Coordinates of C-alpha atoms in Angstrom, one line a residue:
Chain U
X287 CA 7.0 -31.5 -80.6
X288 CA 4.4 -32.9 -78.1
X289 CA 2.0 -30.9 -76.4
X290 CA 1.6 -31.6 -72.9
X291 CA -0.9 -29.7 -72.1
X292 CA -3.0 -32.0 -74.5
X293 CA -4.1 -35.6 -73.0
X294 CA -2.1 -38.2 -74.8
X295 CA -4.9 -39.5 -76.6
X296 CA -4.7 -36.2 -79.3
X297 CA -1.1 -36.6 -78.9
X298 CA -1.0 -39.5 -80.4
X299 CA -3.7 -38.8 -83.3
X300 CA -1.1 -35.8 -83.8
X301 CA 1.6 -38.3 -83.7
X302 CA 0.0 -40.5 -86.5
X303 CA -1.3 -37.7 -88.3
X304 CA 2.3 -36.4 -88.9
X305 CA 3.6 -39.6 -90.6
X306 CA 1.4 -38.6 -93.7
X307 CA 3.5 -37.4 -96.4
X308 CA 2.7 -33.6 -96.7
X309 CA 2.0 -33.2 -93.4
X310 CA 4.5 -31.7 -90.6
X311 CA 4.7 -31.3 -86.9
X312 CA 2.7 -28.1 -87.1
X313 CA 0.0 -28.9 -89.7
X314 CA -0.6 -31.8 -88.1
X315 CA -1.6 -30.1 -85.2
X316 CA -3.6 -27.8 -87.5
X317 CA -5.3 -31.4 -89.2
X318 CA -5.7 -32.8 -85.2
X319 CA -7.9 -29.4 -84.4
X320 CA -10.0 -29.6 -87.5
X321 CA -10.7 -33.2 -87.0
X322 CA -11.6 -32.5 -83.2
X323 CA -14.2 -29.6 -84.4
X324 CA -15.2 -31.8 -87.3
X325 CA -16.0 -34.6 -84.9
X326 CA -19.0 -36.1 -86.6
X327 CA -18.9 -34.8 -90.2
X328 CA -15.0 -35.6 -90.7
X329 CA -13.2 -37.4 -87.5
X330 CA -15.9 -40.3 -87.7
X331 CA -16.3 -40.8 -91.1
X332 CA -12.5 -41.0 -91.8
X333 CA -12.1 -43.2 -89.0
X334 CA -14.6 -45.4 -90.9
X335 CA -13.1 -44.8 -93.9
X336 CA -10.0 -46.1 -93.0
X337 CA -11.1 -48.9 -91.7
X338 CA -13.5 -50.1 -94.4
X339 CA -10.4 -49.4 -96.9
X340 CA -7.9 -51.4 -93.9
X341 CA -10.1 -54.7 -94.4
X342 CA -10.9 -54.0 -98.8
X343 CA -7.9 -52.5 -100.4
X344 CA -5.8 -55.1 -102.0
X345 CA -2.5 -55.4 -103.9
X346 CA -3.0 -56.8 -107.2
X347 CA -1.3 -60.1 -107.8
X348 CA -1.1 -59.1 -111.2
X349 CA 0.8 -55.6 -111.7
X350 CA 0.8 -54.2 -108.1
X351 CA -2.3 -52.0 -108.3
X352 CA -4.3 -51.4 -105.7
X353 CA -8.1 -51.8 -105.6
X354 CA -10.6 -53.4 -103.9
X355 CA -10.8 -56.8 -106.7
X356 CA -8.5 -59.2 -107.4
X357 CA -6.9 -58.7 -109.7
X358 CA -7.3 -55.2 -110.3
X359 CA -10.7 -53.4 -112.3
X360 CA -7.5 -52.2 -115.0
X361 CA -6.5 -56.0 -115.4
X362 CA -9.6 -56.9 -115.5
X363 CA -11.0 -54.9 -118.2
X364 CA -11.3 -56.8 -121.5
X365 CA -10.8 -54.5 -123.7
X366 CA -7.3 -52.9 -122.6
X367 CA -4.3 -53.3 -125.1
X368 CA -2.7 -56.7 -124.3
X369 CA 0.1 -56.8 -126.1
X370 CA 1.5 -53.4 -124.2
X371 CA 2.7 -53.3 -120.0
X372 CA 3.6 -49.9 -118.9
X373 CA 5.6 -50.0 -116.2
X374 CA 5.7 -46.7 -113.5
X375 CA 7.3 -46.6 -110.1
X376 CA 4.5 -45.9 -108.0
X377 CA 0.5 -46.2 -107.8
X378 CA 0.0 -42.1 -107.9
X379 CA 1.9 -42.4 -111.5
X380 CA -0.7 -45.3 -112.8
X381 CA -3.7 -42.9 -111.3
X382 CA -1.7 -40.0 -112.9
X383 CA -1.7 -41.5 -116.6
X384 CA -5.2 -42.7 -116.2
X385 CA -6.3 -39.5 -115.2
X386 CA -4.5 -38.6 -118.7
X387 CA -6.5 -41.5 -120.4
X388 CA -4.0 -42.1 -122.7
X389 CA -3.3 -45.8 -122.0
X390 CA -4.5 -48.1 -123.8
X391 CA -2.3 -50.4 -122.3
X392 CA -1.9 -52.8 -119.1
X393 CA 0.0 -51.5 -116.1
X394 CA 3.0 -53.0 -114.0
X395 CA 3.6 -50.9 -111.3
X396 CA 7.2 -51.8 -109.5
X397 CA 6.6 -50.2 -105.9
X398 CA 9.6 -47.9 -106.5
X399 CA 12.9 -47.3 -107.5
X400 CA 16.5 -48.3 -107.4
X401 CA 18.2 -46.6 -104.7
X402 CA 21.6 -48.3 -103.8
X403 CA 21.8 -45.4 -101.0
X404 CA 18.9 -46.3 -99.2
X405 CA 19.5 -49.9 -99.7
X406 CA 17.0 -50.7 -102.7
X407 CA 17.8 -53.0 -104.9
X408 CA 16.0 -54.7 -107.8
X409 CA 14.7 -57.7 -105.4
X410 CA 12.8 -55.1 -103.4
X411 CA 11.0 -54.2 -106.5
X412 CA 8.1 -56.0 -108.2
X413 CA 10.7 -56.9 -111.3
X414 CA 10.5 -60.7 -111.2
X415 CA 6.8 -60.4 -112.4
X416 CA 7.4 -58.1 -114.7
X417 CA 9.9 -60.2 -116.8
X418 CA 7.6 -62.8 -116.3
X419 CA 4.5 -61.4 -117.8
X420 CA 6.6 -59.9 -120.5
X421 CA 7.8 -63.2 -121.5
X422 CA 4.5 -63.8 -122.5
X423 CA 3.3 -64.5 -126.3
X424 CA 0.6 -62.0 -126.7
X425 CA 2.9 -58.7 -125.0
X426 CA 5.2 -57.3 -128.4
X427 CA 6.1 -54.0 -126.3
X428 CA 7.1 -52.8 -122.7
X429 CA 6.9 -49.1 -121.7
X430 CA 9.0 -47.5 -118.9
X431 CA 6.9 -44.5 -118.2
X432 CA 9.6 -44.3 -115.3
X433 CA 10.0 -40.7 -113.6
X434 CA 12.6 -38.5 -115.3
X435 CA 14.7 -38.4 -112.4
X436 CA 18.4 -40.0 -111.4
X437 CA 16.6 -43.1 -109.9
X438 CA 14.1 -43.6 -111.8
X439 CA 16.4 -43.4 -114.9
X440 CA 19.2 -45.9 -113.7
X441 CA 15.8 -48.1 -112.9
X442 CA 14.9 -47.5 -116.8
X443 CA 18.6 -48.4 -117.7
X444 CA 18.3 -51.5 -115.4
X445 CA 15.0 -52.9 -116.5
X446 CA 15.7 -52.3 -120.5
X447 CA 18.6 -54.4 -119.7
X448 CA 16.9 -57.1 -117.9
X449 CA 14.0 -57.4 -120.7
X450 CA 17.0 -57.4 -123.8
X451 CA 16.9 -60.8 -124.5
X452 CA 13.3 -61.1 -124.2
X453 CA 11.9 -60.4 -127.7
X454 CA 9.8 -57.3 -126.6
X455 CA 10.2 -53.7 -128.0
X456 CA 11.2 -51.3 -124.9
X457 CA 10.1 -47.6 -124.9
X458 CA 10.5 -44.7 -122.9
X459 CA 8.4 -41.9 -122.4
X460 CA 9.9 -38.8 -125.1
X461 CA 11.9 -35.8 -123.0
X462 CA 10.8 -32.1 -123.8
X463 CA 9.1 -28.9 -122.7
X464 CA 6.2 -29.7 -120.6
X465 CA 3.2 -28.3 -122.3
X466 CA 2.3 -24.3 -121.3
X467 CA 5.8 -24.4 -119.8
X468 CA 8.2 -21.4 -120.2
X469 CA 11.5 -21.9 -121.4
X470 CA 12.9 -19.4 -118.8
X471 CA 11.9 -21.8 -116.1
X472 CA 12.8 -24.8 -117.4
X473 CA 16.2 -26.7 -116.1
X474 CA 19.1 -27.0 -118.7
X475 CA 18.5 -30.9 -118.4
X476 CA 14.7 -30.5 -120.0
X477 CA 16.1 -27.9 -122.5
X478 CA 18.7 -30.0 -124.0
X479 CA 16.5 -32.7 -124.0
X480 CA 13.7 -30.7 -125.7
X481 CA 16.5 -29.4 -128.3
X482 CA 18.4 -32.8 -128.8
X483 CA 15.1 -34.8 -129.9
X484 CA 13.7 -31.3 -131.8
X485 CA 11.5 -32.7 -134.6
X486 CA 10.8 -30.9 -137.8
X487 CA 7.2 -29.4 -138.1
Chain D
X399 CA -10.3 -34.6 -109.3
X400 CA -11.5 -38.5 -108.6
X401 CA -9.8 -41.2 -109.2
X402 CA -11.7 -43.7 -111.7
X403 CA -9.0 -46.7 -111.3
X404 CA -9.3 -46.7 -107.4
X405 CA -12.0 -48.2 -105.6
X406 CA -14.8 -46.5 -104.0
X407 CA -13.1 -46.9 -101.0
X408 CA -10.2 -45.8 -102.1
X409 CA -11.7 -42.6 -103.7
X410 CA -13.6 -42.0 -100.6
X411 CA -11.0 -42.3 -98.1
X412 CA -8.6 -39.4 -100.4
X413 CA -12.1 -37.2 -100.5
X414 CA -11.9 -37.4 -96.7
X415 CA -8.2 -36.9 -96.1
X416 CA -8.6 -34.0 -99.0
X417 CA -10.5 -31.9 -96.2
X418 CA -7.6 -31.8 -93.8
X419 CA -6.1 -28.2 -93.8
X420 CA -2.4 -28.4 -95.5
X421 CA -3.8 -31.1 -98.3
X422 CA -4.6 -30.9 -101.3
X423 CA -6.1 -32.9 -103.9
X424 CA -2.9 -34.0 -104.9
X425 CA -1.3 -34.7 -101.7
X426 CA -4.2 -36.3 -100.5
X427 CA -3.7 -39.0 -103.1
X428 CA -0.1 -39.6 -101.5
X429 CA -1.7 -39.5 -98.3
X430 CA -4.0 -42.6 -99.0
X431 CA -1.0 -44.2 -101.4
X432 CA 1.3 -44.2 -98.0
X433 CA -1.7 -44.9 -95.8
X434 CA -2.3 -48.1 -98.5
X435 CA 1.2 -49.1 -97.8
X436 CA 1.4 -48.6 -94.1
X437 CA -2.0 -50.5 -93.9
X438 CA -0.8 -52.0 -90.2
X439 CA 1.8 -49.9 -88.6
X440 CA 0.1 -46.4 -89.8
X441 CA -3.6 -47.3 -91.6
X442 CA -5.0 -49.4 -88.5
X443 CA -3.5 -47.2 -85.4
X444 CA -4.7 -43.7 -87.5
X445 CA -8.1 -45.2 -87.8
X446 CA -7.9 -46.5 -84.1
X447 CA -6.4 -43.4 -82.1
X448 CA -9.2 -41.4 -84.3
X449 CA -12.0 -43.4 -82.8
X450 CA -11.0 -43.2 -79.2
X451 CA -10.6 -39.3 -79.6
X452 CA -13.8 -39.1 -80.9
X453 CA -15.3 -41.0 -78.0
X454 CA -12.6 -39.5 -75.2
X455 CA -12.0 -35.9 -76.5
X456 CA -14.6 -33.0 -74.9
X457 CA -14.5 -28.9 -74.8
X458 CA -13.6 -27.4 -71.7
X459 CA -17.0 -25.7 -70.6
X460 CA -14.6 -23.7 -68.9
X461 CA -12.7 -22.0 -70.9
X462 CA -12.9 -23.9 -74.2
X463 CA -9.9 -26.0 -74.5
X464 CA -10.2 -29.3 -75.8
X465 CA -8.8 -32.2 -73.5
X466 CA -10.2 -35.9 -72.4
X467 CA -10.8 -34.6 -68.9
X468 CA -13.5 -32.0 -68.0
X469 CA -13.0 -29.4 -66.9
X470 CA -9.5 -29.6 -68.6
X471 CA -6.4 -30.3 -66.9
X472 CA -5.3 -26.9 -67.4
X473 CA -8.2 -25.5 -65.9
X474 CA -7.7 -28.1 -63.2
X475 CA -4.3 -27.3 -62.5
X476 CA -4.3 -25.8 -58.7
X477 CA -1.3 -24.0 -59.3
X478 CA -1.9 -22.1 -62.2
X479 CA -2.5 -18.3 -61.6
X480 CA -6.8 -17.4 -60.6
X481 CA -6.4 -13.9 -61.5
X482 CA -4.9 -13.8 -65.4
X483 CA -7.1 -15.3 -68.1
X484 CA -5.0 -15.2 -71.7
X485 CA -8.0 -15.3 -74.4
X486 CA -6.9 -16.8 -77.7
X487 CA -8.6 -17.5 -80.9
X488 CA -7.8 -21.1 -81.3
X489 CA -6.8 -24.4 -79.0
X490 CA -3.3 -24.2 -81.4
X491 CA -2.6 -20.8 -80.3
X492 CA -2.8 -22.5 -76.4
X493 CA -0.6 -25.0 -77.5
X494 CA 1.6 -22.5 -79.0
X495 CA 1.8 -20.3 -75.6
X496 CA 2.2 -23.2 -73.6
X497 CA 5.1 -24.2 -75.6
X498 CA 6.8 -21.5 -74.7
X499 CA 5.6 -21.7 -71.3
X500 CA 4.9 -18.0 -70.6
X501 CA 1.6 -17.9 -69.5
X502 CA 1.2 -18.6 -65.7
X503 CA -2.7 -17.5 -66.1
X504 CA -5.5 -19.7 -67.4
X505 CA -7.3 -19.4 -71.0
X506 CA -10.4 -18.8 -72.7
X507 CA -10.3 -19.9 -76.1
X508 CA -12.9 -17.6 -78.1
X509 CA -13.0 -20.3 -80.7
X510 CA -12.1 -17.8 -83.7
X511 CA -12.9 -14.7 -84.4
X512 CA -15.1 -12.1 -85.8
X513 CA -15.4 -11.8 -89.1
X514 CA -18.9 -10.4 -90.8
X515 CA -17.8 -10.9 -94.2
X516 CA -17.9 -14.5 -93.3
X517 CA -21.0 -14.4 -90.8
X518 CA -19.0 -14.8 -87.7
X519 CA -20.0 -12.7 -84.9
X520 CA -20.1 -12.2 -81.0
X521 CA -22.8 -14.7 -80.7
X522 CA -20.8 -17.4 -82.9
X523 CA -18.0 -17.1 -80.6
X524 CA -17.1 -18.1 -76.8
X525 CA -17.7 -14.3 -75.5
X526 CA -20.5 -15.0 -72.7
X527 CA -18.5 -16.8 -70.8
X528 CA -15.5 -15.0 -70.9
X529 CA -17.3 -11.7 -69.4
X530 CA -18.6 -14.4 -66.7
X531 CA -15.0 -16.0 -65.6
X532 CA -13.7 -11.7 -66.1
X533 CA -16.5 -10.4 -63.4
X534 CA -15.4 -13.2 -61.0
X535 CA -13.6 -11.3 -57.8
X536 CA -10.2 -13.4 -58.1
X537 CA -9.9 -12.1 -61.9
X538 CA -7.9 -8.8 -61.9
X539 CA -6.5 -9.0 -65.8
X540 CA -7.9 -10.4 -68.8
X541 CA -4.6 -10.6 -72.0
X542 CA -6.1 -10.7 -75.2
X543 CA -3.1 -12.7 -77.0
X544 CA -5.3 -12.6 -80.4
X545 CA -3.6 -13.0 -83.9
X546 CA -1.8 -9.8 -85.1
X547 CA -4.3 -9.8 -88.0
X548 CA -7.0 -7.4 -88.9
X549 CA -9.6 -9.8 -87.5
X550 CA -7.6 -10.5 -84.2
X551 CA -7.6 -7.1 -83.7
X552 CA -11.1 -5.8 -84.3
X553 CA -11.9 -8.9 -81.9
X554 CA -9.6 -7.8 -80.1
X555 CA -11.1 -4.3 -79.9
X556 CA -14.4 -5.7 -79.7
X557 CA -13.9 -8.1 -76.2
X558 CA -11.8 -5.1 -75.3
X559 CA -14.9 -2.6 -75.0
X560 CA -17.1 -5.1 -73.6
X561 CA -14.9 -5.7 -70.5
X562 CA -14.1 -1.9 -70.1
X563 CA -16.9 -1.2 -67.1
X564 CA -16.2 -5.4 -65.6
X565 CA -13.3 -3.7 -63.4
X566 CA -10.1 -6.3 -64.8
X567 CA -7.0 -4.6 -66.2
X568 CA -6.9 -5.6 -70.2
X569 CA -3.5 -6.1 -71.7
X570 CA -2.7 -7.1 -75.3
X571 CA 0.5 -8.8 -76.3
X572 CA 3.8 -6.0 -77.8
X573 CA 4.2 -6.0 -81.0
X574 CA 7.8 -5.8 -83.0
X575 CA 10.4 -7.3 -84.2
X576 CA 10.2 -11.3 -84.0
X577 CA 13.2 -13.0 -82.6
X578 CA 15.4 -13.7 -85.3
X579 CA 13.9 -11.6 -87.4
X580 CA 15.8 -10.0 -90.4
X581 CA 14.4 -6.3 -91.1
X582 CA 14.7 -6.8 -94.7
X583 CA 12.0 -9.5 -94.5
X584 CA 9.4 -7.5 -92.1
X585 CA 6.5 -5.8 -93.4
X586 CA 6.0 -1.8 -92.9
X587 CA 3.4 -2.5 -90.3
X588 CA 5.9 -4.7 -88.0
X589 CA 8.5 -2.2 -88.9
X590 CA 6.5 0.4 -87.8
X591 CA 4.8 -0.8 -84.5
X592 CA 8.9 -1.9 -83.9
X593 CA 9.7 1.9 -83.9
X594 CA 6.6 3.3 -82.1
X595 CA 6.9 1.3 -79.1
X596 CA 11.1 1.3 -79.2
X597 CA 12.3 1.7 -76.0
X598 CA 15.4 2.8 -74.1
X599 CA 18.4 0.8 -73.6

């Protein structure tokens, strides 16, 4: 809701500010206030901030990265694994499995998921590249470290089916209890999973 | 927790968003991802409307409210009531009240409130001037609409005793039961101020 009694010029940082993911009506108001006391220590330097990253940031021609090089510091990095692209839906999962650092591994990052619903379909997704890249001689395995939900599954489904023909292995990520995760809070989905793949030890 | 893959920029831009109230380290990273995306219809007008509230936006020396016009347009208002000045902690609990468009008065935002565990007091907050606008002959009631917390109230109590000998009428705000609110789901305190000040119907 706007707040007339505030000039428009707030308004419309309040406006803006609520578009962010994670951020409503009110606690965008609440961001707004804390910028406007923050003036030079916060408003300024994200105002620069966003600028400087407006005119650097880059999608990598590559696998869909972002960075400030082209291509990306990950496809540039001689020493990554390059017989293996895992593919995830989104940037955040890329930063999330390097935060893991257990990649060895290019990425391919498709900008999404299938979403018939919401009108998605596999041309709005960075797949053309990918079949491309894993035509070529030196990649032996693909894997689809897709989320574990219902789109990003079918996109899994869609993609292994897409790369069949093409003479690379296809993986998926393995389904079970997270680790430190109680079974009494776990959805039936995860706990079949977890028992259907059970391994002996 | 930084991002090695991203840029600088990058990194520096989530660091920034990260000190918004209502994100987190995580949600910060989706901020930037969607701002990344959104680079001209959400990246460039954020980064804009932030640098002409930083040059535009001033504090009311009047009473404290933030606005591009000085003294506010609040305070400027002809029409709004000279003798009832509403004090509130924050600028968002004026925008709240003048949501609901009760107040007919004019404010003084205190600009928080006291709180010695954290160093806050009287001389950290807008008090001065509020005992200067209170002794002015048009001013015959100062409201204290303060949060319902314990340190809205023992500012409350505070401002209270310092305008006891200035001749204005002091009022606070009822407490009870919020519209819409289920008992089950009130604390004992709201229950019990509810009850004390019940009245007849």
């Amino acid at each position: 809701m706007a707040n007339k009694t505030a000039g428009p010029e707030i308004e419309r940082l309040i406006k803006l500010l609520a578009k962010l993911p994670g951020l409503g009506p009110r606690s965008a108001r609440k961001a707004a206030l804390t910028l406007i006391k923050r003036r030079d220590d916060l408003m300024g330097p994200l105002a620069e901030a966003l600028n400087v990253a407006r005119e650097t940031i880059t999608i990598c021609p590559e696998c869909g990265n972002v960075d400030t090089v082209s291509p990306c510091s990950i496809c540039q990095q001689p020493r990554r694994d390059q017989t293996m692209i895992v593919v995830v839906e989104e940037v955040g999962d890329l930063w999330a499995l390097e935060r893991a650092g257990v990649i060895k591994g290019r990425y391919h990052v498709l900008g999404g998921h299938l979403s018939p619903l919401d009108g998605i379909g596999p041309e709005d997704l960075n797949i053309g590249k990918l079949v491309e890249r894993a035509s070529k001689a030196e990649v032996s395995e693909v894997l689809l470290a897709l989320n574990a939900t219902v789109e990003g599954q079918s996109t899994m489904h869609y993609v292994k089916d897409l790369l069949a023909n093409s003479g690379v292995k296809v993986s998926e990520m393995q389904k079970g209890v997270p680790i430190g995760g109680e079974l009494d809070y776990l959805d039936e989905g995860t706990l079949a999973a977890a028992i259907n793949s059970r391994r002996q030890i």
